[in-house]
CSV table of C-alpha atoms and ligand atoms in Angstrom, one decimal:
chain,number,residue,atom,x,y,z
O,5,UNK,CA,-63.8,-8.0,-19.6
O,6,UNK,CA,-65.3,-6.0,-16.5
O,7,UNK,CA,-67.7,-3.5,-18.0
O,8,UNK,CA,-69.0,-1.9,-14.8
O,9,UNK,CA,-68.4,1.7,-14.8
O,10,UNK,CA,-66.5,3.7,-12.2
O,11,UNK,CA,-68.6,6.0,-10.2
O,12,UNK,CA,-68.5,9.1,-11.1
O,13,UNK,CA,-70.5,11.1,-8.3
O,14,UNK,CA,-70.3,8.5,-5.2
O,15,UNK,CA,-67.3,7.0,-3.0
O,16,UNK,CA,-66.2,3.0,-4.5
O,17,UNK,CA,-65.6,3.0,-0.8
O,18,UNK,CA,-69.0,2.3,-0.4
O,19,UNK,CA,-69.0,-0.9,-1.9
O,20,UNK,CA,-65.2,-2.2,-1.6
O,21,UNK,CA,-64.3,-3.8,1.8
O,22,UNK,CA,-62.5,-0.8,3.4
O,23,UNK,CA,-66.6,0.6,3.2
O,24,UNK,CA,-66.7,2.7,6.3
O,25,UNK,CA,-63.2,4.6,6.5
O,26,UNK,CA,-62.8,7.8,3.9
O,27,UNK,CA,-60.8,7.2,1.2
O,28,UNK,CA,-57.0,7.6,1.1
O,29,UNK,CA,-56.5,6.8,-2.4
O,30,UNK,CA,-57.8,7.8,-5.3
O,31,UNK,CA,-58.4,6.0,-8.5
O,32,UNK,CA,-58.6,8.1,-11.7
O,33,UNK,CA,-59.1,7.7,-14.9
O,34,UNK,CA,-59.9,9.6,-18.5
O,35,UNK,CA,-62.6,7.1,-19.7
O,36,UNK,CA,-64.7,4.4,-19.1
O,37,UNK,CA,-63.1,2.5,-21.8
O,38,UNK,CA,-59.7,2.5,-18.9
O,39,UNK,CA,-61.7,0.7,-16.5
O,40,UNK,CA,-60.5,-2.6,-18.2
O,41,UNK,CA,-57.0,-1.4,-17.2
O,42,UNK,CA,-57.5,0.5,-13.9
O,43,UNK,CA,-59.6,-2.2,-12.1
O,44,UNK,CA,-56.2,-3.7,-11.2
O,45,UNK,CA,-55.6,-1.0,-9.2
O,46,UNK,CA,-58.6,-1.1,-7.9
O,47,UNK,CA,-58.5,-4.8,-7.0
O,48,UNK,CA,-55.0,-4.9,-5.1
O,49,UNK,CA,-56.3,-1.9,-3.2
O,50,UNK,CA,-59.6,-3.9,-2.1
O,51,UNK,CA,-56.7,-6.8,-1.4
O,52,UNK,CA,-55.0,-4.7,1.4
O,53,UNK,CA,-58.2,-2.5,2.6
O,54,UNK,CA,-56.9,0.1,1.8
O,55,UNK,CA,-59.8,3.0,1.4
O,56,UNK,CA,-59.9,4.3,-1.9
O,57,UNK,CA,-62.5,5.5,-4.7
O,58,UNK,CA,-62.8,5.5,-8.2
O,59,UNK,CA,-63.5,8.2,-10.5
O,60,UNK,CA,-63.8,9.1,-14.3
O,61,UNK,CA,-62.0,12.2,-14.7
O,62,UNK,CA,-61.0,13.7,-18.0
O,63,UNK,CA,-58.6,16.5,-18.7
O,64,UNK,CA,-60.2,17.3,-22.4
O,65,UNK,CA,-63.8,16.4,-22.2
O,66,UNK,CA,-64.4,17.2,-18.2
O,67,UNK,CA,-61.5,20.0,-17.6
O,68,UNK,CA,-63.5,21.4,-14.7
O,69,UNK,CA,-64.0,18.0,-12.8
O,70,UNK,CA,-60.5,17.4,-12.9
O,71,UNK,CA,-59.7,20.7,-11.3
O,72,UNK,CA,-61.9,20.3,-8.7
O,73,UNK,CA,-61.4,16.6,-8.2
O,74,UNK,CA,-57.2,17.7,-8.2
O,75,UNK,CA,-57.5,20.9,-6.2
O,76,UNK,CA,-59.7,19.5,-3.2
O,77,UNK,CA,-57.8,16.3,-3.0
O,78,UNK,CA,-56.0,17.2,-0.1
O,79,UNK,CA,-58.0,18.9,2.2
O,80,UNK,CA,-60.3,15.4,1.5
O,81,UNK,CA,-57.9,13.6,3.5
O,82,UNK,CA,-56.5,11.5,-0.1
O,83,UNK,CA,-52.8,10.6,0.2
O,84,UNK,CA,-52.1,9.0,-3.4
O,85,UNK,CA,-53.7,9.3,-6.0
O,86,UNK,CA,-53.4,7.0,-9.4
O,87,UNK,CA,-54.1,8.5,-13.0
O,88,UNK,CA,-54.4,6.1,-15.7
O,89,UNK,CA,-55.3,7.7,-19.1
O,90,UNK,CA,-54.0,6.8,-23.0
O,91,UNK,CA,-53.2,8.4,-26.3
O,92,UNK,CA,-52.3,12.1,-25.4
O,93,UNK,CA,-52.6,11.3,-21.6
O,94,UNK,CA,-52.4,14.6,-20.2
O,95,UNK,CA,-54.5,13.5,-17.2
O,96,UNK,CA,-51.4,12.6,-14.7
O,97,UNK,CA,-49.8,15.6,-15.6
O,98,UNK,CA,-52.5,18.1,-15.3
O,99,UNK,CA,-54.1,16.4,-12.2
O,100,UNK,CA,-50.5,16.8,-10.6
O,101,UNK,CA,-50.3,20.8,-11.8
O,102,UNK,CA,-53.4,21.1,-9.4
O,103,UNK,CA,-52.2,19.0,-6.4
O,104,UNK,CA,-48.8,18.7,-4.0
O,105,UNK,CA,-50.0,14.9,-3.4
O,106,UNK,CA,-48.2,12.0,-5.1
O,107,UNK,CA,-49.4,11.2,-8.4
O,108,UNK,CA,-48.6,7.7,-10.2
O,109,UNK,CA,-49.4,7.9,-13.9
O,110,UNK,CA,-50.6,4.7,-15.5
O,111,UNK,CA,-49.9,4.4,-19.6
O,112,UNK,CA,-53.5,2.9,-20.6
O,113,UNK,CA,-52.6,0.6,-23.9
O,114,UNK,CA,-53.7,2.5,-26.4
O,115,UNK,CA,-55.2,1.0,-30.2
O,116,UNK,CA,-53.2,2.3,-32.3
O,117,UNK,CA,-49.7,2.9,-30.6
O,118,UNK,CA,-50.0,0.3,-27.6
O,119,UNK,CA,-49.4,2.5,-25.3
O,120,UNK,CA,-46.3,3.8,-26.2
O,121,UNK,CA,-47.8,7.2,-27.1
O,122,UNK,CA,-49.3,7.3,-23.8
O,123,UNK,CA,-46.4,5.9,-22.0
O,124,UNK,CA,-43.5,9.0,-23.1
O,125,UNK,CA,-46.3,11.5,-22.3
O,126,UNK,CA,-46.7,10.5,-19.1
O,127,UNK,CA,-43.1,9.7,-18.4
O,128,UNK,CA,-42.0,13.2,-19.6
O,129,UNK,CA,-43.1,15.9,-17.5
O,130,UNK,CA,-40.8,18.6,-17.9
O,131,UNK,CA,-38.9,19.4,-13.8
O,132,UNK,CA,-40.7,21.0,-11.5
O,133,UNK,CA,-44.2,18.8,-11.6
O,134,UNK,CA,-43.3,15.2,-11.0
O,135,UNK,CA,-45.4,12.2,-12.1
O,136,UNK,CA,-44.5,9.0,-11.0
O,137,UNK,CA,-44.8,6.6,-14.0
O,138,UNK,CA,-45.8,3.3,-14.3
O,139,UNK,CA,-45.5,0.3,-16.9
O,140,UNK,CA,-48.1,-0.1,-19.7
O,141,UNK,CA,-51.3,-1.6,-19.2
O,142,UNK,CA,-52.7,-3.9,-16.0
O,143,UNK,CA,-49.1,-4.9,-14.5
O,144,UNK,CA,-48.6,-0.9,-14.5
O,145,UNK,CA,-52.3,-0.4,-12.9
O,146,UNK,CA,-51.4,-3.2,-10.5
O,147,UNK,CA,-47.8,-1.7,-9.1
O,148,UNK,CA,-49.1,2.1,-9.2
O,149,UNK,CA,-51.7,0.6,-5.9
O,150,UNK,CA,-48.6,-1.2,-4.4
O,151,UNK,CA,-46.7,1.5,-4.7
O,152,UNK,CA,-49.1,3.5,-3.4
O,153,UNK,CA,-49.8,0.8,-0.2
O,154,UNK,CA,-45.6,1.5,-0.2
O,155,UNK,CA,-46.4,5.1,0.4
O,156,UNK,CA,-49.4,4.4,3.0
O,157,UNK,CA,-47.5,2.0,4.7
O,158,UNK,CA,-44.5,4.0,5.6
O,159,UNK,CA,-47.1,5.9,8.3
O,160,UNK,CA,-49.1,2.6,8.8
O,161,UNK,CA,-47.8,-0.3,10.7
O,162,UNK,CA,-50.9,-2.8,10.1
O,163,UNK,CA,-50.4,-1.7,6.4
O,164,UNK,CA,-47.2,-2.7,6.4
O,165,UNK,CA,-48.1,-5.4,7.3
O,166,UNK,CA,-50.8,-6.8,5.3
O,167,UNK,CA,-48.3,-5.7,2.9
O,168,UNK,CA,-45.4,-8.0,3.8
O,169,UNK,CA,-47.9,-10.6,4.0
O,170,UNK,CA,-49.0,-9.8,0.4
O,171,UNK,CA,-45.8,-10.0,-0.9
O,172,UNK,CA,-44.9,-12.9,1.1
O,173,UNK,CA,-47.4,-15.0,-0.2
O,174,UNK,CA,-46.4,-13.7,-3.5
O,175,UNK,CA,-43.0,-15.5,-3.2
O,176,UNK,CA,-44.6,-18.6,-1.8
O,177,UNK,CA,-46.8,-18.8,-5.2
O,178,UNK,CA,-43.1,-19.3,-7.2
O,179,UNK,CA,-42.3,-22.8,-8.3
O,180,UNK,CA,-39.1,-24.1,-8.1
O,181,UNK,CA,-39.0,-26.0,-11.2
O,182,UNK,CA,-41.3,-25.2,-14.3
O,183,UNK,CA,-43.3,-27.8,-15.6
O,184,UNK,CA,-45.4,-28.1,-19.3
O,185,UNK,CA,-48.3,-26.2,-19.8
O,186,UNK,CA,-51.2,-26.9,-22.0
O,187,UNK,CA,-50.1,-30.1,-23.5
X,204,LIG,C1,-58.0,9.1,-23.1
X,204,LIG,O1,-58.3,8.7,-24.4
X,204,LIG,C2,-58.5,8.1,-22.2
X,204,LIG,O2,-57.6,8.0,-21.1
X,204,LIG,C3,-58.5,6.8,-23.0
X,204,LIG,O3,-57.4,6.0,-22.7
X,204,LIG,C4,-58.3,7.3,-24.4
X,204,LIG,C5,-59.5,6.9,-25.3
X,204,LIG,O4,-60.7,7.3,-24.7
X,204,LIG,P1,-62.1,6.8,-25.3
X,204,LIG,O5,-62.1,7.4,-26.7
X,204,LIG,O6,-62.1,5.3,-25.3
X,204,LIG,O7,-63.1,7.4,-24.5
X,204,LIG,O8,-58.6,10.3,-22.8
């Protein structure tokens, strides 16, 4: 399990390898404990250099943060940006109330649901304030940042294609047959 905290007050620009270029993405999420989830995000960003940054942002305990965070996204030059949160998971919702930028919602797994709770309240904004939703958990962390390199890419050639490439060695990893495992 990766236990290092997001930054809260400074750019993860500064130490992913997209360091120099401001951030185009950003990464939030309602706790710490979401990290484990949200890294995977995190990680496919730092795959295709995209500039991004990571934040803890909570719409109960830090309401203020996210408003500011949400309202000055913008004019700060982010494009995307990816909420992960669990249980009630108003952050996607709320952080999109405050912003006319894309925002992918990420169900966090939750204890006692497994992320089902978190996954219909993200999934069901009510028309007018769109969240785009992801699947539960890391392979829902890990498409929100492609989809987001999707978006990017659309006004980015050498995105594009680092992306292809991505994906291209994605089908390459494939088998043709399966074979035993673990026997
Ligand atoms: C939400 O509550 C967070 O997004 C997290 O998924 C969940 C539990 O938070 P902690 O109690 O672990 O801080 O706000």
């Amino acid at each position: 399990m990766n236990t290092t905290a997001p930054q809260t007050t400074t750019s993860h620009a500064a130490d992913n390898s997209a360091a120099a270029a401001p951030p185009k993405v950003g990464i939030i999420m309602g706790s710490q404990s979401d990290w484990e989830t949200m890294r995977h995000a995190d990680a496919i960003l730092n795959t295709l250099e995209i500039p991004h940054e990571t934040r803890i942002v909570s719409a109960h305990r830090t309401p203020d943060r996210l408003a500011e965070y949400a309202r000055t996204a913008a004019d700060r030059g982010l494009s995307v940006i990816i909420a992960g949160a669990g249980g009630a998971a108003h952050l996607p919702g709320m952080c999109a109330a405050w912003t006319r930028l894309p925002v992918l919602g990420v169900p966090v797994e939750s204890r006692t649901l497994k992320g089902m709770d978190s996954l219909l309240s993200i999934v069901q904004m009510p028309g007018g304030v769109p969240v785009g939703t992801l699947a539960i958990g890391s392979a829902g962390a890990k498409n929100a940042a492609l989809l987001a390199a999707s978006i990017l890419a659309l006004q980015n050639p050498e995105l594009a294609a680092r992306l292809e490439a991505w994906r291209a060695v994605q089908t390459a990893s494939v088998a043709d047959t399966p074979v035993t495992e673990n026997e």
